[in-house]
Tab-separated table of C-alpha atoms in Angstrom:
chain	number	residue	atom	x	y	z
A	32	MET	CA	-71.485	177.214	-68.899
A	33	SER	CA	-73.977	177.720	-64.584
A	34	THR	CA	-76.420	180.095	-63.099
A	35	THR	CA	-76.085	181.390	-59.647
A	36	ILE	CA	-79.632	181.462	-57.933
A	37	ASP	CA	-80.151	185.059	-57.068
A	38	THR	CA	-80.696	184.350	-53.329
A	39	SER	CA	-81.488	188.447	-52.313
A	40	VAL	CA	-84.877	187.278	-52.003
A	41	LEU	CA	-84.709	184.725	-49.881
A	42	ASN	CA	-82.688	187.136	-47.448
A	43	THR	CA	-85.439	189.593	-47.893
A	44	LEU	CA	-88.654	187.316	-46.606
A	45	ASN	CA	-86.419	185.500	-44.535
A	46	GLN	CA	-85.408	188.790	-42.696
A	47	SER	CA	-89.126	190.140	-42.872
A	48	ALA	CA	-90.018	186.773	-40.762
A	49	THR	CA	-87.775	187.713	-38.187
A	50	ALA	CA	-88.943	191.336	-37.414
A	51	SER	CA	-92.676	189.553	-37.983
A	52	ALA	CA	-91.901	187.233	-34.796
A	53	ARG	CA	-89.750	189.696	-32.773
A	54	GLN	CA	-93.038	192.218	-33.031
A	55	SER	CA	-95.447	189.450	-32.559
A	56	ALA	CA	-93.073	188.587	-29.274
A	57	GLU	CA	-93.584	192.354	-28.122
A	58	LEU	CA	-97.281	192.596	-28.338
A	59	ARG	CA	-97.808	189.480	-26.935
A	60	ASP	CA	-94.817	189.838	-23.931
A	61	SER	CA	-96.697	194.255	-23.589
A	62	PHE	CA	-100.145	192.088	-23.576
A	63	MET	CA	-98.992	189.815	-20.669
A	64	THR	CA	-97.526	192.897	-18.496
A	65	MET	CA	-100.356	194.761	-18.907
A	66	LEU	CA	-103.271	192.228	-18.113
A	67	THR	CA	-100.853	190.995	-15.039
A	68	THR	CA	-100.746	194.649	-14.122
A	69	GLN	CA	-104.224	194.303	-13.931
A	70	LEU	CA	-104.994	192.040	-12.352
A	71	LYS	CA	-102.128	192.729	-9.334
A	72	ASN	CA	-104.020	196.493	-8.825
A	73	GLN	CA	-107.781	195.177	-9.402
A	74	ASN	CA	-110.685	195.464	-7.490
A	75	PRO	CA	-111.043	193.076	-5.393
A	76	LEU	CA	-114.556	193.654	-4.949
A	77	ASP	CA	-114.617	193.560	-8.468
A	78	PRO	CA	-112.455	190.692	-9.817
A	79	MET	CA	-111.814	191.431	-13.833
A	80	ASP	CA	-114.262	189.537	-15.629
A	81	ASN	CA	-113.554	185.850	-17.230
A	82	ALA	CA	-115.197	186.975	-20.150
A	83	GLU	CA	-113.692	189.680	-20.849
A	84	MET	CA	-109.950	187.834	-20.223
A	85	THR	CA	-110.863	185.319	-22.357
A	86	SER	CA	-111.868	187.846	-24.883
A	87	GLN	CA	-108.544	189.575	-24.737
A	88	LEU	CA	-106.194	186.615	-24.313
A	89	ALA	CA	-108.657	185.099	-28.128
A	90	GLN	CA	-107.864	188.677	-29.684
A	91	ILE	CA	-103.983	188.117	-28.915
A	92	ASN	CA	-103.590	184.508	-29.706
A	93	THR	CA	-105.572	185.615	-33.101
A	94	VAL	CA	-102.934	187.880	-34.710
A	95	SER	CA	-100.280	185.432	-33.507
A	96	GLY	CA	-102.212	182.684	-35.676
A	97	ILE	CA	-102.618	184.983	-38.314
A	98	GLU	CA	-98.642	186.467	-38.333
A	99	GLU	CA	-97.491	182.689	-38.992
A	100	LEU	CA	-99.670	181.670	-41.483
A	101	ASN	CA	-98.413	184.954	-43.189
A	102	ARG	CA	-94.927	183.872	-42.695
A	103	THR	CA	-95.464	180.416	-43.647
A	104	LEU	CA	-97.400	181.694	-47.111
A	105	GLU	CA	-93.797	183.549	-47.700
A	106	LEU	CA	-91.714	180.173	-47.382
A	107	ILE	CA	-93.831	178.296	-49.255
A	108	SER	CA	-94.040	180.982	-52.546
A	109	THR	CA	-90.193	181.236	-51.759
A	110	GLN	CA	-89.532	177.273	-51.850
A	111	ILE	CA	-91.742	177.299	-55.693
A	112	GLU	CA	-89.763	180.521	-56.848
A	113	ALA	CA	-87.058	178.658	-56.275
A	114	SER	CA	-88.227	175.705	-57.206
A	115	GLY	CA	-89.011	176.898	-60.293
A	116	MET	CA	-85.873	178.463	-61.425
A	117	LEU	CA	-84.060	175.367	-60.070
A	118	GLU	CA	-86.201	173.267	-62.845
A	119	ALA	CA	-85.365	176.926	-66.016
A	120	ALA	CA	-81.965	176.390	-64.949
A	121	SER	CA	-81.760	172.880	-65.925
A	122	LEU	CA	-82.811	174.219	-69.818
A	123	ILE	CA	-79.471	175.671	-70.032
A	124	GLY	CA	-77.516	174.043	-72.498
A	125	LYS	CA	-80.930	172.668	-74.243
A	126	GLY	CA	-83.314	173.329	-77.273
A	127	VAL	CA	-87.208	174.755	-77.215
A	128	LEU	CA	-90.009	175.828	-78.798
A	129	VAL	CA	-91.406	179.732	-77.890
A	130	PRO	CA	-94.336	181.338	-79.912
A	131	GLY	CA	-92.208	182.253	-83.167
A	132	ASP	CA	-91.859	181.356	-87.275
A	133	ARG	CA	-88.212	181.610	-88.298
A	134	VAL	CA	-86.092	178.632	-89.548
A	135	LEU	CA	-82.833	178.959	-89.351
A	136	LEU	CA	-81.000	177.565	-92.066
A	137	ASP	CA	-77.493	176.384	-92.787
A	138	HIS	CA	-75.115	174.337	-94.524
A	139	ASP	CA	-72.480	171.433	-94.014
A	140	ALA	CA	-68.646	170.647	-95.170
A	141	ASP	CA	-70.931	168.975	-97.513
A	142	GLY	CA	-73.768	171.137	-98.192
A	143	VAL	CA	-76.322	169.116	-97.046
A	144	PRO	CA	-78.672	171.379	-95.811
A	145	ALA	CA	-79.496	171.668	-91.817
A	146	SER	CA	-82.475	173.818	-90.504
A	147	THR	CA	-84.295	174.641	-87.040
A	148	PRO	CA	-87.198	172.886	-86.452
A	149	PHE	CA	-90.771	174.648	-85.530
A	150	GLY	CA	-93.836	173.292	-84.486
A	151	ILE	CA	-97.321	174.118	-85.153
A	152	GLU	CA	-100.875	174.550	-83.142
A	153	LEU	CA	-103.097	173.523	-84.143
A	154	ALA	CA	-106.552	173.962	-82.430
A	155	GLY	CA	-108.453	171.402	-84.183
A	156	PRO	CA	-108.324	169.363	-86.632
A	157	ALA	CA	-107.392	170.002	-90.013
A	158	ASP	CA	-108.214	168.663	-93.651
A	159	ASN	CA	-105.795	169.851	-95.390
A	160	LEU	CA	-102.337	171.434	-93.860
A	161	ALA	CA	-100.361	173.809	-96.080
A	162	VAL	CA	-96.912	174.768	-94.595
A	163	SER	CA	-94.474	177.279	-97.301
A	164	ILE	CA	-91.018	178.304	-96.373
A	165	ILE	CA	-90.960	182.211	-96.254
A	166	ASP	CA	-87.858	183.640	-97.576
A	167	ALA	CA	-86.259	187.226	-96.657
A	168	GLY	CA	-87.566	188.687	-99.009
A	169	GLY	CA	-91.275	187.854	-98.875
A	170	GLN	CA	-91.027	185.008	-100.787
A	171	VAL	CA	-92.586	181.703	-100.576
A	172	VAL	CA	-88.849	179.434	-101.632
A	173	ASN	CA	-90.882	176.069	-101.250
A	174	ARG	CA	-94.923	174.762	-99.888
A	175	TYR	CA	-95.471	171.605	-98.858
A	176	GLU	CA	-99.146	170.181	-98.387
A	177	LEU	CA	-99.755	167.417	-95.329
A	178	GLY	CA	-102.776	166.504	-95.945
A	179	ALA	CA	-104.722	165.685	-92.852
A	180	VAL	CA	-103.426	166.789	-89.620
A	181	ASP	CA	-105.188	166.418	-85.726
A	182	ALA	CA	-105.843	169.137	-83.282
A	183	GLY	CA	-102.876	169.574	-81.147
A	184	MET	CA	-98.859	170.311	-81.295
A	185	GLU	CA	-96.523	169.255	-84.286
A	186	THR	CA	-92.873	169.035	-84.922
A	187	PHE	CA	-91.988	169.265	-88.624
A	188	THR	CA	-88.429	170.221	-89.746
A	189	TRP	CA	-87.441	171.941	-93.221
A	190	ASP	CA	-85.357	169.852	-95.951
A	191	GLY	CA	-83.642	173.219	-96.662
A	192	LEU	CA	-85.270	172.537	-100.139
A	193	ASN	CA	-86.796	174.840	-103.320
A	194	SER	CA	-89.593	174.482	-104.917
A	195	GLN	CA	-86.591	173.062	-107.603
A	196	GLY	CA	-85.559	170.252	-105.079
A	197	ALA	CA	-82.031	172.628	-105.125
A	198	ALA	CA	-80.491	173.764	-101.031
A	199	ALA	CA	-81.582	176.965	-100.362
A	200	ALA	CA	-79.158	179.323	-99.817
A	201	PRO	CA	-78.390	179.758	-96.133
A	202	GLY	CA	-80.200	182.067	-93.784
A	203	ALA	CA	-83.474	182.783	-92.016
A	204	TYR	CA	-86.619	181.882	-92.864
A	205	ARG	CA	-90.501	182.525	-92.033
A	206	VAL	CA	-92.817	179.553	-91.883
A	207	GLN	CA	-96.052	180.514	-92.846
A	208	VAL	CA	-98.853	177.473	-92.322
A	209	GLU	CA	-102.498	177.678	-93.586
A	210	ALA	CA	-105.367	175.083	-92.116
A	211	LEU	CA	-108.679	174.073	-93.448
A	212	GLN	CA	-111.131	172.170	-91.925
A	213	GLY	CA	-113.691	171.203	-95.234
A	214	ASP	CA	-114.335	175.775	-96.215
A	215	LYS	CA	-113.444	177.389	-93.133
A	216	ALA	CA	-109.816	178.372	-91.390
A	217	VAL	CA	-108.415	176.415	-88.137
A	218	GLU	CA	-107.081	178.412	-85.594
A	219	VAL	CA	-102.667	178.134	-85.921
A	220	SER	CA	-100.075	178.934	-83.724
A	221	THR	CA	-95.968	178.379	-85.100
A	222	PHE	CA	-93.083	177.658	-82.829
A	223	ASN	CA	-89.736	178.560	-83.604
A	224	TYR	CA	-86.265	176.585	-82.242
A	225	ALA	CA	-84.696	178.524	-79.703
A	226	LEU	CA	-81.336	177.170	-77.572
A	227	VAL	CA	-81.399	178.232	-73.282
A	228	GLY	CA	-78.591	180.107	-72.613
A	229	GLY	CA	-79.226	180.728	-69.409
A	230	VAL	CA	-81.373	182.403	-66.658
A	231	VAL	CA	-82.059	185.552	-65.773
A	232	PRO	CA	-83.513	186.888	-62.273
A	233	VAL	CA	-86.029	189.709	-62.668
A	234	GLY	CA	-86.373	192.059	-59.939
A	235	ASP	CA	-86.527	191.101	-56.481
A	236	GLN	CA	-89.524	188.741	-56.388
A	237	GLY	CA	-88.104	185.327	-57.651
A	238	GLY	CA	-89.064	186.247	-60.960
A	239	PHE	CA	-86.918	185.304	-63.809
A	240	LEU	CA	-86.328	185.005	-67.937
A	241	LEU	CA	-84.736	182.348	-69.859
A	242	ASP	CA	-82.414	183.626	-72.283
A	243	LEU	CA	-82.682	182.673	-75.814
A	244	GLY	CA	-79.815	184.619	-77.286
A	245	ALA	CA	-79.246	187.517	-78.993
A	246	ILE	CA	-81.946	186.738	-81.825
A	247	TYR	CA	-84.340	185.458	-79.820
A	248	GLY	CA	-84.254	187.970	-76.367
A	249	GLN	CA	-85.046	186.516	-73.319
A	250	VAL	CA	-88.753	185.142	-72.674
A	251	GLU	CA	-90.962	184.085	-69.718
A	252	PHE	CA	-90.640	180.601	-68.852
A	253	GLY	CA	-93.660	179.718	-69.402
A	254	ALA	CA	-93.580	180.432	-73.206
A	255	VAL	CA	-91.654	176.978	-73.591
A	256	LYS	CA	-94.316	174.754	-75.990
A	257	GLN	CA	-91.652	172.563	-75.974
A	258	ILE	CA	-88.402	171.142	-74.958
A	259	LEU	CA	-86.768	169.416	-77.407
């Protein structure tokens, strides 16, 4: 699968920069014409004050400098946006972890279950971390006591078995996490697996979204917690 980066933003900014440069040049030309006319028509007995002329030149240079700075900033912004989109495009076909609690389960040709990985991030260390797998009906299929876990991000994969040790039915499940430090709950965030299918340009400001398919939809690049 290939992705074409939308160049409309680059073209728009280039056109804007060209117009701005033309306006700046016209302003300088007009100023120099007026200044030359003043010098030609000035009273020899009362010539233009050097300080006044220097001040006018400084003003026109300041305007030109600001316009040049704006063009430079626009160019830098465009380059950053293009770089971000190229980086996002490199994720096409790769698995990522994004906010969510979904786990998908399927069986191979031999009936062996295989599930998508999921991530758990703890805001602090926990004495005990418990992970429950919940089916579509809200029933607990299996529960795992994982013991003490440090703060940070961890990736897990469900073995696809229910509490009786049998393979659970294929389908979509949810992950429910409980983390305790002593008798206090630890803040937990969960992340589910998704496959990046494409990069979608958004608007005319160089923005883009990652296309994660029909199940997960489109998310911002910053939503990716981990690349698998």
